[in-house]
Every structure is written in C-alpha cells, then in structure tokens.
PDB file of C-alpha atoms in Angstrom:
ATOM      1  CA  MET N   1      90.712  82.332 120.923  1.00 42.00           C
ATOM      2  CA  ILE N   2      94.079  81.676 119.301  1.00 39.00           C
ATOM      3  CA  ASP N   3      92.554  81.594 115.739  1.00 45.00           C
ATOM      4  CA  ARG N   4      90.897  84.925 116.308  1.00 40.00           C
ATOM      5  CA  ARG N   5      94.272  86.535 117.532  1.00 43.00           C
ATOM      6  CA  LEU N   6      95.991  85.152 114.471  1.00 41.00           C
ATOM      7  CA  ALA N   7      93.133  86.491 112.330  1.00 46.00           C
ATOM      8  CA  ARG N   8      93.426  89.943 113.769  1.00 45.00           C
ATOM      9  CA  LEU N   9      97.237  89.948 113.441  1.00 43.00           C
ATOM     10  CA  GLY N  10      96.982  88.850 110.018  1.00 48.00           C
ATOM     11  CA  ALA N  11      94.489  91.476 109.081  1.00 45.00           C
ATOM     12  CA  ALA N  12      96.436  94.206 110.654  1.00 45.00           C
ATOM     13  CA  LEU N  13      99.301  93.328 108.478  1.00 42.00           C
ATOM     14  CA  SER N  14      97.261  93.261 105.517  1.00 46.00           C
ATOM     15  CA  PHE N  15      96.047  96.480 106.114  1.00 41.00           C
ATOM     16  CA  LEU N  16      99.369  98.193 106.267  1.00 40.00           C
ATOM     17  CA  VAL N  17     100.414  96.503 102.992  1.00 40.00           C
ATOM     18  CA  SER N  18      97.213  97.532 101.415  1.00 45.00           C
ATOM     19  CA  LEU N  19      97.816 101.281 102.487  1.00 41.00           C
ATOM     20  CA  LEU N  20     101.127 101.167 100.853  1.00 40.00           C
ATOM     21  CA  ALA N  21      99.790  99.633  97.701  1.00 44.00           C
ATOM     22  CA  LEU N  22      97.021 102.214  97.506  1.00 52.00           C
ATOM     23  CA  ARG N  23      99.080 105.300  97.908  1.00 48.00           C
ATOM     24  CA  PRO N  24      99.593 105.992  94.286  1.00 50.00           C
ATOM     25  CA  LEU N  25      96.050 105.413  93.427  1.00 59.00           C
ATOM     26  CA  GLU N  26      94.867 108.995  93.550  1.00 59.00           C
ATOM     27  CA  ALA N  27      96.307 111.069  91.042  1.00 52.00           C
ATOM     28  CA  ARG N  28      97.354 114.889  91.259  1.00 45.00           C
ATOM     29  CA  SER N  29      97.726 117.573  88.524  1.00 38.00           C
ATOM     30  CA  GLY N  30     101.237 117.271  87.036  1.00 38.00           C
ATOM     31  CA  SER N  31     101.504 113.501  88.174  1.00 33.00           C
ATOM     32  CA  GLN N  32     102.862 110.740  85.839  1.00 33.00           C
ATOM     33  CA  ALA N  33     101.302 110.455  82.467  1.00 33.00           C
ATOM     34  CA  PRO N  34      98.675 107.790  81.685  1.00 36.00           C
ATOM     35  CA  VAL N  35      99.600 104.396  81.178  1.00 39.00           C
ATOM     36  CA  ALA N  36      97.904 102.974  77.981  1.00 40.00           C
ATOM     37  CA  VAL N  37      96.307  99.699  77.692  1.00 42.00           C
ATOM     38  CA  ALA N  38      97.435  98.135  74.542  1.00 44.00           C
ATOM     39  CA  GLU N  39      95.008  96.821  71.987  1.00 49.00           C
ATOM     40  CA  ALA N  40      91.938  97.186  74.381  1.00 45.00           C
ATOM     41  CA  PRO N  41      88.515  98.021  73.380  1.00 50.00           C
ATOM     42  CA  ALA N  42      86.830 101.010  74.972  1.00 73.00           C
ATOM     43  CA  CYS N  43      84.836  99.347  77.792  1.00 92.00           C
ATOM     44  CA  SER N  44      85.289  96.060  79.312  1.00 96.00           C
ATOM     45  CA  LYS N  45      82.123  96.016  81.637  1.00 97.00           C
ATOM     46  CA  ILE N  46      80.051  93.809  79.201  1.00 97.00           C
ATOM     47  CA  TRP N  47      77.508  93.272  82.093  1.00 98.00           C
ATOM     48  CA  LEU N  48      76.301  96.614  82.578  1.00 98.00           C
ATOM     49  CA  GLY N  49      72.537  96.913  81.507  1.00 97.00           C
ATOM     50  CA  ARG N  50      72.265  93.171  81.118  1.00 97.00           C
ATOM     51  CA  GLU N  51      73.035  92.048  84.691  1.00 98.00           C
ATOM     52  CA  ALA N  52      70.182  89.375  84.992  1.00 98.00           C
ATOM     53  CA  GLU N  53      70.955  87.805  81.585  1.00 98.00           C
ATOM     54  CA  ILE N  54      74.690  87.580  82.329  1.00 98.00           C
ATOM     55  CA  GLU N  55      73.900  85.952  85.716  1.00 98.00           C
ATOM     56  CA  GLU N  56      71.556  83.403  84.242  1.00 98.00           C
ATOM     57  CA  LEU N  57      74.145  82.595  81.454  1.00 98.00           C
ATOM     58  CA  MET N  58      76.812  82.125  84.390  1.00 98.00           C
ATOM     59  CA  ARG N  59      74.696  79.682  86.053  1.00 98.00           C
ATOM     60  CA  THR N  60      73.837  77.710  83.027  1.00 97.00           C
ATOM     61  CA  SER N  61      76.350  77.731  80.313  1.00 97.00           C
ATOM     62  CA  GLU N  62      78.231  74.495  79.505  1.00 97.00           C
ATOM     63  CA  VAL N  63      81.781  74.470  80.956  1.00 98.00           C
ATOM     64  CA  THR N  64      84.118  72.749  78.601  1.00 98.00           C
ATOM     65  CA  LYS N  65      87.374  73.118  80.772  1.00 97.00           C
ATOM     66  CA  ILE N  66      88.603  74.126  83.830  1.00 97.00           C
ATOM     67  CA  VAL N  67      92.155  75.127  84.231  1.00 97.00           C
ATOM     68  CA  ASP N  68      94.348  76.490  87.196  1.00 94.00           C
ATOM     69  CA  VAL N  69      95.208  80.210  87.469  1.00 91.00           C
ATOM     70  CA  PRO N  70      98.884  80.608  88.498  1.00 84.00           C
ATOM     71  CA  ILE N  71      98.267  83.724  90.407  1.00 77.00           C
ATOM     72  CA  GLY N  72      95.957  84.492  93.319  1.00 66.00           C
ATOM     73  CA  VAL N  73      96.410  83.577  96.958  1.00 70.00           C
ATOM     74  CA  THR N  74      93.181  81.821  97.177  1.00 70.00           C
ATOM     75  CA  LYS N  75      94.131  79.617  94.241  1.00 79.00           C
ATOM     76  CA  PRO N  76      91.054  80.425  91.845  1.00 88.00           C
ATOM     77  CA  LYS N  77      90.418  78.431  88.733  1.00 96.00           C
ATOM     78  CA  ARG N  78      89.268  79.466  85.285  1.00 97.00           C
ATOM     79  CA  ALA N  79      86.251  77.829  83.733  1.00 98.00           C
ATOM     80  CA  PHE N  80      85.840  78.065  80.013  1.00 98.00           C
ATOM     81  CA  VAL N  81      82.420  78.033  78.435  1.00 98.00           C
ATOM     82  CA  ARG N  82      81.101  76.604  75.119  1.00 95.00           C
ATOM     83  CA  GLU N  83      80.848  79.340  72.489  1.00 89.00           C
ATOM     84  CA  GLY N  84      77.506  81.207  72.644  1.00 86.00           C
ATOM     85  CA  PRO N  85      77.437  83.672  75.621  1.00 89.00           C
ATOM     86  CA  PRO N  86      78.995  87.087  75.427  1.00 95.00           C
ATOM     87  CA  PHE N  87      81.860  85.810  77.582  1.00 96.00           C
ATOM     88  CA  GLN N  88      84.458  83.282  77.230  1.00 96.00           C
ATOM     89  CA  SER N  89      85.224  82.290  80.684  1.00 98.00           C
ATOM     90  CA  MET N  90      84.653  82.528  84.437  1.00 98.00           C
ATOM     91  CA  ALA N  91      86.813  82.623  87.522  1.00 97.00           C
ATOM     92  CA  TRP N  92      85.814  79.758  89.754  1.00 97.00           C
ATOM     93  CA  LYS N  93      86.174  80.027  93.446  1.00 97.00           C
ATOM     94  CA  PRO N  94      85.149  76.952  95.522  1.00 95.00           C
ATOM     95  CA  LEU N  95      86.490  78.405  98.749  1.00 93.00           C
ATOM     96  CA  ARG N  96      84.505  77.100 101.612  1.00 94.00           C
ATOM     97  CA  PRO N  97      83.925  79.403 104.599  1.00 94.00           C
ATOM     98  CA  GLY N  98      86.739  79.229 107.204  1.00 93.00           C
ATOM     99  CA  LEU N  99      89.974  80.572 108.334  1.00 92.00           C
ATOM    100  CA  TYR N 100      92.790  80.640 105.837  1.00 90.00           C
ATOM    101  CA  SER N 101      96.259  81.912 106.932  1.00 87.00           C
ATOM    102  CA  GLY N 102      94.687  83.705 109.675  1.00 90.00           C
ATOM    103  CA  TYR N 103      91.882  85.192 107.632  1.00 91.00           C
ATOM    104  CA  TRP N 104      88.312  84.439 107.505  1.00 93.00           C
ATOM    105  CA  GLU N 105      87.329  83.912 103.925  1.00 96.00           C
ATOM    106  CA  SER N 106      84.547  82.511 101.849  1.00 97.00           C
ATOM    107  CA  TYR N 107      83.392  82.143  98.300  1.00 98.00           C
ATOM    108  CA  LYS N 108      80.097  83.721  99.583  1.00 98.00           C
ATOM    109  CA  SER N 109      81.531  86.912  99.965  1.00 98.00           C
ATOM    110  CA  GLU N 110      82.215  87.153  96.402  1.00 98.00           C
ATOM    111  CA  ILE N 111      78.795  86.979  95.471  1.00 99.00           C
ATOM    112  CA  ALA N 112      77.754  89.476  98.176  1.00 99.00           C
ATOM    113  CA  ALA N 113      80.037  91.951  97.065  1.00 99.00           C
ATOM    114  CA  TRP N 114      78.243  91.679  93.642  1.00 99.00           C
ATOM    115  CA  GLU N 115      74.762  91.813  95.345  1.00 99.00           C
ATOM    116  CA  ILE N 116      75.923  95.117  97.174  1.00 99.00           C
ATOM    117  CA  ASP N 117      77.416  96.503  94.017  1.00 99.00           C
ATOM    118  CA  LYS N 118      73.972  96.344  92.543  1.00 99.00           C
ATOM    119  CA  LEU N 119      72.187  97.532  95.516  1.00 98.00           C
ATOM    120  CA  VAL N 120      74.203 100.860  95.468  1.00 99.00           C
ATOM    121  CA  GLY N 121      74.720 101.174  91.655  1.00 98.00           C
ATOM    122  CA  LEU N 122      78.522 101.048  91.818  1.00 99.00           C
ATOM    123  CA  GLY N 123      79.080  99.319  88.532  1.00 98.00           C
ATOM    124  CA  MET N 124      82.646  98.077  89.430  1.00 99.00           C
ATOM    125  CA  VAL N 125      82.263  94.450  90.670  1.00 99.00           C
ATOM    126  CA  PRO N 126      82.013  91.754  88.050  1.00 99.00           C
ATOM    127  CA  PRO N 127      78.941  89.541  88.206  1.00 99.00           C
ATOM    128  CA  ALA N 128      79.144  86.595  90.592  1.00 99.00           C
ATOM    129  CA  VAL N 129      76.732  83.809  91.121  1.00 99.00           C
ATOM    130  CA  GLU N 130      76.771  80.487  93.160  1.00 99.00           C
ATOM    131  CA  ARG N 131      77.304  77.271  90.938  1.00 98.00           C
ATOM    132  CA  ARG N 132      78.462  73.693  91.437  1.00 98.00           C
ATOM    133  CA  LEU N 133      81.438  72.573  89.316  1.00 97.00           C
ATOM    134  CA  GLN N 134      83.285  69.183  89.741  1.00 92.00           C
ATOM    135  CA  SER N 135      81.085  68.400  92.657  1.00 93.00           C
ATOM    136  CA  ASP N 136      82.126  71.546  94.564  1.00 95.00           C
ATOM    137  CA  LEU N 137      79.809  74.483  95.345  1.00 97.00           C
ATOM    138  CA  GLY N 138      81.379  77.808  94.857  1.00 98.00           C
ATOM    139  CA  ALA N 139      81.235  81.094  93.202  1.00 98.00           C
ATOM    140  CA  VAL N 140      81.782  81.721  89.390  1.00 99.00           C
ATOM    141  CA  ILE N 141      82.839  85.263  88.777  1.00 98.00           C
ATOM    142  CA  LEU N 142      82.751  86.933  85.271  1.00 98.00           C
ATOM    143  CA  TRP N 143      86.181  86.933  83.795  1.00 98.00           C
ATOM    144  CA  VAL N 144      86.669  90.448  82.503  1.00 97.00           C
ATOM    145  CA  GLU N 145      88.566  90.497  79.133  1.00 95.00           C
ATOM    146  CA  ASN N 146      90.848  93.156  77.779  1.00 95.00           C
ATOM    147  CA  VAL N 147      91.987  94.633  81.097  1.00 95.00           C
ATOM    148  CA  LYS N 148      95.302  95.567  82.698  1.00 92.00           C
ATOM    149  CA  GLY N 149      96.444  94.982  86.477  1.00 90.00           C
ATOM    150  CA  TRP N 150      97.349  97.620  88.626  1.00 84.00           C
ATOM    151  CA  SER N 151     101.196  98.298  88.798  1.00 81.00           C
ATOM    152  CA  ILE N 152     102.938 100.333  91.579  1.00 78.00           C
ATOM    153  CA  LYS N 153     105.634 100.972  89.118  1.00 80.00           C
ATOM    154  CA  GLU N 154     103.507 102.228  86.213  1.00 78.00           C
ATOM    155  CA  PRO N 155     100.386 103.550  88.133  1.00 78.00           C
ATOM    156  CA  ALA N 156      97.468 104.188  86.006  1.00 80.00           C
ATOM    157  CA  ARG N 157      95.875 107.666  85.951  1.00 80.00           C
ATOM    158  CA  GLY N 158      93.545 108.113  82.885  1.00 83.00           C
ATOM    159  CA  PRO N 159      93.366 111.338  80.975  1.00 88.00           C
ATOM    160  CA  ASP N 160      90.679 112.818  83.182  1.00 93.00           C
ATOM    161  CA  LEU N 161      92.349 112.982  86.845  1.00 92.00           C
ATOM    162  CA  GLU N 162      89.153 114.098  88.190  1.00 95.00           C
ATOM    163  CA  ALA N 163      87.194 111.129  87.038  1.00 95.00           C
ATOM    164  CA  TRP N 164      90.011 108.685  87.878  1.00 94.00           C
ATOM    165  CA  ASN N 165      90.282 110.116  91.588  1.00 95.00           C
ATOM    166  CA  ARG N 166      86.312 109.823  91.865  1.00 97.00           C
ATOM    167  CA  GLN N 167      86.520 106.322  91.017  1.00 97.00           C
ATOM    168  CA  VAL N 168      89.118 105.750  93.663  1.00 95.00           C
ATOM    169  CA  SER N 169      86.987 107.469  96.126  1.00 98.00           C
ATOM    170  CA  LYS N 170      84.103 105.291  95.355  1.00 99.00           C
ATOM    171  CA  MET N 171      86.317 102.161  95.640  1.00 98.00           C
ATOM    172  CA  LYS N 172      87.283 103.197  99.303  1.00 98.00           C
ATOM    173  CA  MET N 173      83.563 104.100 100.193  1.00 99.00           C
ATOM    174  CA  PHE N 174      82.540 100.525  98.903  1.00 99.00           C
ATOM    175  CA  ASP N 175      85.340  98.680 100.869  1.00 99.00           C
ATOM    176  CA  GLN N 176      84.525 100.493 103.960  1.00 99.00           C
ATOM    177  CA  LEU N 177      80.827  99.564 103.601  1.00 99.00           C
ATOM    178  CA  ILE N 178      81.639  96.067 103.019  1.00 99.00           C
ATOM    179  CA  GLY N 179      84.632  95.716 105.448  1.00 98.00           C
ATOM    180  CA  ASN N 180      87.110  94.712 102.919  1.00 98.00           C
ATOM    181  CA  ILE N 181      90.407  94.701 104.597  1.00 96.00           C
ATOM    182  CA  ASP N 182      92.145  93.144 101.571  1.00 94.00           C
ATOM    183  CA  ARG N 183      92.129  95.931  98.873  1.00 93.00           C
ATOM    184  CA  ASN N 184      95.637  95.940  97.081  1.00 90.00           C
ATOM    185  CA  GLN N 185      97.233  96.020  93.510  1.00 86.00           C
ATOM    186  CA  GLY N 186      96.540  92.461  93.060  1.00 85.00           C
ATOM    187  CA  ASN N 187      92.826  92.848  92.945  1.00 92.00           C
ATOM    188  CA  LEU N 188      92.507  96.073  91.054  1.00 93.00           C
ATOM    189  CA  LEU N 189      91.994  96.077  87.238  1.00 95.00           C
ATOM    190  CA  TYR N 190      91.093  98.728  84.543  1.00 95.00           C
ATOM    191  CA  ASP N 191      90.221  98.741  80.978  1.00 95.00           C
ATOM    192  CA  GLY N 192      91.025 100.822  77.895  1.00 92.00           C
ATOM    193  CA  GLU N 193      88.711 103.841  79.131  1.00 94.00           C
ATOM    194  CA  TYR N 194      90.172 103.499  82.687  1.00 94.00           C
ATOM    195  CA  HIS N 195      87.231 102.236  84.212  1.00 96.00           C
ATOM    196  CA  LEU N 196      88.293 100.610  87.635  1.00 96.00           C
ATOM    197  CA  ILE N 197      87.184  97.032  87.937  1.00 98.00           C
ATOM    198  CA  LEU N 198      87.274  95.486  91.527  1.00 98.00           C
ATOM    199  CA  ILE N 199      87.952  91.757  92.149  1.00 97.00           C
ATOM    200  CA  ASP N 200      88.586  89.325  95.074  1.00 96.00           C
ATOM    201  CA  HIS N 201      86.151  90.015  97.999  1.00 97.00           C
ATOM    202  CA  SER N 202      86.627  86.733  99.804  1.00 97.00           C
ATOM    203  CA  ARG N 203      88.018  88.297 103.080  1.00 97.00           C
ATOM    204  CA  ALA N 204      84.960  90.981 103.237  1.00 98.00           C
ATOM    205  CA  PHE N 205      81.780  90.891 104.940  1.00 98.00           C
ATOM    206  CA  THR N 206      83.087  89.882 108.519  1.00 97.00           C
ATOM    207  CA  GLY N 207      81.925  91.301 111.666  1.00 96.00           C
ATOM    208  CA  GLU N 208      84.698  94.168 111.565  1.00 95.00           C
ATOM    209  CA  LYS N 209      83.404  97.668 112.203  1.00 96.00           C
ATOM    210  CA  ASN N 210      86.578  99.521 112.571  1.00 96.00           C
ATOM    211  CA  LEU N 211      86.917 101.715 109.518  1.00 97.00           C
ATOM    212  CA  ASN N 212      90.458 102.421 110.152  1.00 95.00           C
ATOM    213  CA  ARG N 213      91.234  99.074 108.920  1.00 95.00           C
ATOM    214  CA  MET N 214      90.462 100.270 105.432  1.00 96.00           C
ATOM    215  CA  ALA N 215      91.545 103.167 103.280  1.00 96.00           C
ATOM    216  CA  LYS N 216      89.739 106.407 104.038  1.00 97.00           C
ATOM    217  CA  PRO N 217      88.237 108.284 101.228  1.00 97.00           C
ATOM    218  CA  THR N 218      89.261 111.987 101.347  1.00 94.00           C
ATOM    219  CA  ARG N 219      86.389 113.054  99.159  1.00 98.00           C
ATOM    220  CA  ILE N 220      82.774 111.655  98.753  1.00 99.00           C
ATOM    221  CA  ASP N 221      80.756 110.664  95.613  1.00 99.00           C
ATOM    222  CA  ARG N 222      77.190 112.127  96.591  1.00 98.00           C
ATOM    223  CA  GLU N 223      74.882 109.774  94.408  1.00 98.00           C
ATOM    224  CA  LEU N 224      76.803 106.661  95.811  1.00 99.00           C
ATOM    225  CA  TRP N 225      76.723 107.941  99.324  1.00 99.00           C
ATOM    226  CA  GLU N 226      72.964 108.466  99.045  1.00 99.00           C
ATOM    227  CA  LYS N 227      72.368 105.049  98.006  1.00 99.00           C
ATOM    228  CA  MET N 228      74.475 103.854 100.766  1.00 99.00           C
ATOM    229  CA  SER N 229      72.529 105.978 103.289  1.00 99.00           C
ATOM    230  CA  ALA N 230      69.385 104.595 102.159  1.00 98.00           C
ATOM    231  CA  LEU N 231      70.384 100.892 102.883  1.00 99.00           C
ATOM    232  CA  THR N 232      68.192  99.215 105.654  1.00 98.00           C
ATOM    233  CA  LEU N 233      68.399  95.776 107.261  1.00 98.00           C
ATOM    234  CA  GLU N 234      65.049  94.899 105.587  1.00 97.00           C
ATOM    235  CA  GLN N 235      66.626  95.524 102.267  1.00 97.00           C
ATOM    236  CA  LEU N 236      69.968  93.869 102.751  1.00 98.00           C
ATOM    237  CA  GLN N 237      68.443  90.588 104.313  1.00 98.00           C
ATOM    238  CA  PRO N 238      66.799  89.336 101.063  1.00 97.00           C
ATOM    239  CA  ALA N 239      69.841  90.070  98.983  1.00 98.00           C
ATOM    240  CA  LEU N 240      72.404  88.731 101.548  1.00 98.00           C
ATOM    241  CA  GLY N 241      70.637  86.418 103.782  1.00 98.00           C
ATOM    242  CA  ARG N 242      71.751  83.254 102.051  1.00 97.00           C
ATOM    243  CA  LEU N 243      75.284  84.276 101.805  1.00 98.00           C
ATOM    244  CA  ILE N 244      76.386  85.893 105.329  1.00 98.00           C
ATOM    245  CA  GLY N 245      74.858  85.864 108.785  1.00 97.00           C
ATOM    246  CA  LYS N 246      72.760  88.366 110.524  1.00 97.00           C
ATOM    247  CA  GLY N 247      75.606  89.674 112.613  1.00 98.00           C
ATOM    248  CA  GLU N 248      77.514  90.318 109.433  1.00 98.00           C
ATOM    249  CA  ILE N 249      74.530  92.012 107.856  1.00 98.00           C
ATOM    250  CA  ARG N 250      74.052  94.262 110.906  1.00 98.00           C
ATOM    251  CA  ALA N 251      77.799  95.069 110.608  1.00 98.00           C
ATOM    252  CA  ILE N 252      77.281  96.572 107.153  1.00 99.00           C
ATOM    253  CA  ILE N 253      74.638  98.864 108.732  1.00 99.00           C
ATOM    254  CA  GLU N 254      77.101  99.746 111.496  1.00 99.00           C
ATOM    255  CA  ARG N 255      79.971 100.479 109.277  1.00 99.00           C
ATOM    256  CA  ARG N 256      77.792 102.693 107.101  1.00 99.00           C
ATOM    257  CA  ASP N 257      76.612 104.574 110.248  1.00 99.00           C
ATOM    258  CA  ARG N 258      80.287 105.083 111.227  1.00 99.00           C
ATOM    259  CA  MET N 259      81.028 106.320 107.743  1.00 99.00           C
ATOM    260  CA  ARG N 260      78.138 108.998 107.992  1.00 99.00           C
ATOM    261  CA  ARG N 261      79.756 110.303 111.342  1.00 98.00           C
ATOM    262  CA  ALA N 262      83.041 110.303 109.691  1.00 98.00           C
ATOM    263  CA  ILE N 263      81.834 112.256 106.493  1.00 98.00           C
ATOM    264  CA  GLU N 264      79.978 114.640 108.848  1.00 98.00           C
ATOM    265  CA  ALA N 265      83.271 115.499 110.688  1.00 98.00           C
ATOM    266  CA  LEU N 266      84.877 115.871 107.214  1.00 98.00           C
ATOM    267  CA  VAL N 267      82.460 118.370 106.080  1.00 98.00           C
ATOM    268  CA  ALA N 268      82.515 120.320 109.267  1.00 98.00           C
ATOM    269  CA  GLU N 269      86.415 120.668 108.990  1.00 98.00           C
ATOM    270  CA  LYS N 270      86.708 121.262 105.182  1.00 98.00           C
ATOM    271  CA  GLY N 271      83.013 122.379 104.020  1.00 98.00           C
ATOM    272  CA  GLU N 272      80.562 120.350 102.059  1.00 98.00           C
ATOM    273  CA  ALA N 273      81.862 121.811  98.651  1.00 97.00           C
ATOM    274  CA  THR N 274      85.222 120.422  99.208  1.00 98.00           C
ATOM    275  CA  VAL N 275      84.383 117.066 100.587  1.00 98.00           C
ATOM    276  CA  PHE N 276      81.579 116.053  97.954  1.00 98.00           C
ATOM    277  CA  TYR N 277      82.355 115.798  94.200  1.00 97.00           C
ATOM    278  CA  PRO N 278      80.152 118.103  92.160  1.00 92.00           C
TER     279      PRO N 278
END
C-alpha cells in the first residue's frame, strides 16, 4: 500500500514537471525562429521502411563494447556494434520490472512502445528489441544519430509550424494511448528536418487510465486516430502479451475509449474542422 501511494505521489509530481516542460512545444505564428541542427543530414529515422531488417540486426550484431551513458535517470548504457549494420550503436536498458523511486518501470515497456508505434504507424519511436548482454536480459534500442535534444531555452519549431504542431499532437495522442506519464524535455529529440523522435518509455504501460496525467492534444491527426480507434484486444495481445500483463493491455483500450469521449466532446465544442488536422 505504501509503495502504491509513493508511486502515485511520484507520478503526480512527474506530471506537473512534464506539463511545464511541454508548454513551449506547440508553436504559434510569430513565435521564436527555428533553431538549426548543425551539420545534420536530412532525416535520422533510418529504420523507416526497413523495420524488420533493423530489428534482426539489433538482435544479432556483434557488440564490441558497452559504455555508461552519463545522462538518464534509468542509467542506460550504450552498446557499440562491429562495423557492418547501418547503425553504430544501441542504447542498452536491462531495467528489470519493478518500483524505482516510486515509479513502476520496466525495459519491456520500451519494446512495447515500439510495437505500438508500428501498429498505429506513428514513425517516431526508434526500434527496440529484447536481447541478452553481459548475462542480463533487457531492451536494446536503436541509438539515433545526428539529433538534437530538446531545450526549453531554445525550443525547436521547424520552418513549417503546422507540420511541427501536428507532430506534437501525435506525440500527445501516443502518450495518452500508452499511459506515458513521463514525457519531458529529456526524452524528446529532433533531427535536421525537424522530425520528432520519442525515447524513454520505461514508465508507460501501467494500469493508469486517467488521461489528465498526460498532456492533452488540442488538435487531432485523423489518420493516426483512425488507426488507434481500430485497435482491439485481439490485435494487441499477440504484439504485447510477452511484454505486459492482460490488465495493462486492457488499460490501453480503456484509455483509447476515454480519448474517444474527449475528442467527441472537443468536436462538439469547437467543430470537427477545427479539431482535426486536414
């Protein structure tokens, strides 16, 4: 009981911090000029269109060294691979399921986030697969190169404000679906074309159903919402059954249904043309 109370208190504090961090995300006309990513190639999402290939290489590529990463609350490591694959390294998270500083966390949630990303066609979460390294079982997550971390002092906007805001809305929709209470500037990246990349989902996929614990989207991407609306327990179980429990899978559907009611209320208030992106 005490652990659960601590978890709820920690989650509430995290949500308040997350809201403050996310307030500058959505841009408005006339806001601060875009912040350039120096010397970055156009798109860092090398996995798009070759997801299965990248997954297999992440499972099988020879790891030559593993080093500590000096940032990150969950203390991830970086695993470098022998030359050959189209990537140089992977984040390594052997985070066993359990309570950490009042939060339920698990490396399996990182993989579940990737699986959901594929199901709904989000294209923002880097590939993640299960692998054993140094006798520990955990998640290896593609280390995305040539990206820049989010900065509140110098918030990114991109040259196309509508496209940027649409990405932010999709991120918020995704976080509500998976119950991610820990979205903050430390787990947001963007590349040279201002493509948003989402990392660190170890605190997602609990039984949390209260959408007020996550940032609310004020506009909705229709294509993404249609795919979320189509999700069923029968579809989620094969993809997630080895990673999270049945209760947590049912919570995804419950959150989705609550999202539907919230969107319907928003449409009733503002009109469909205002709520949905064209």
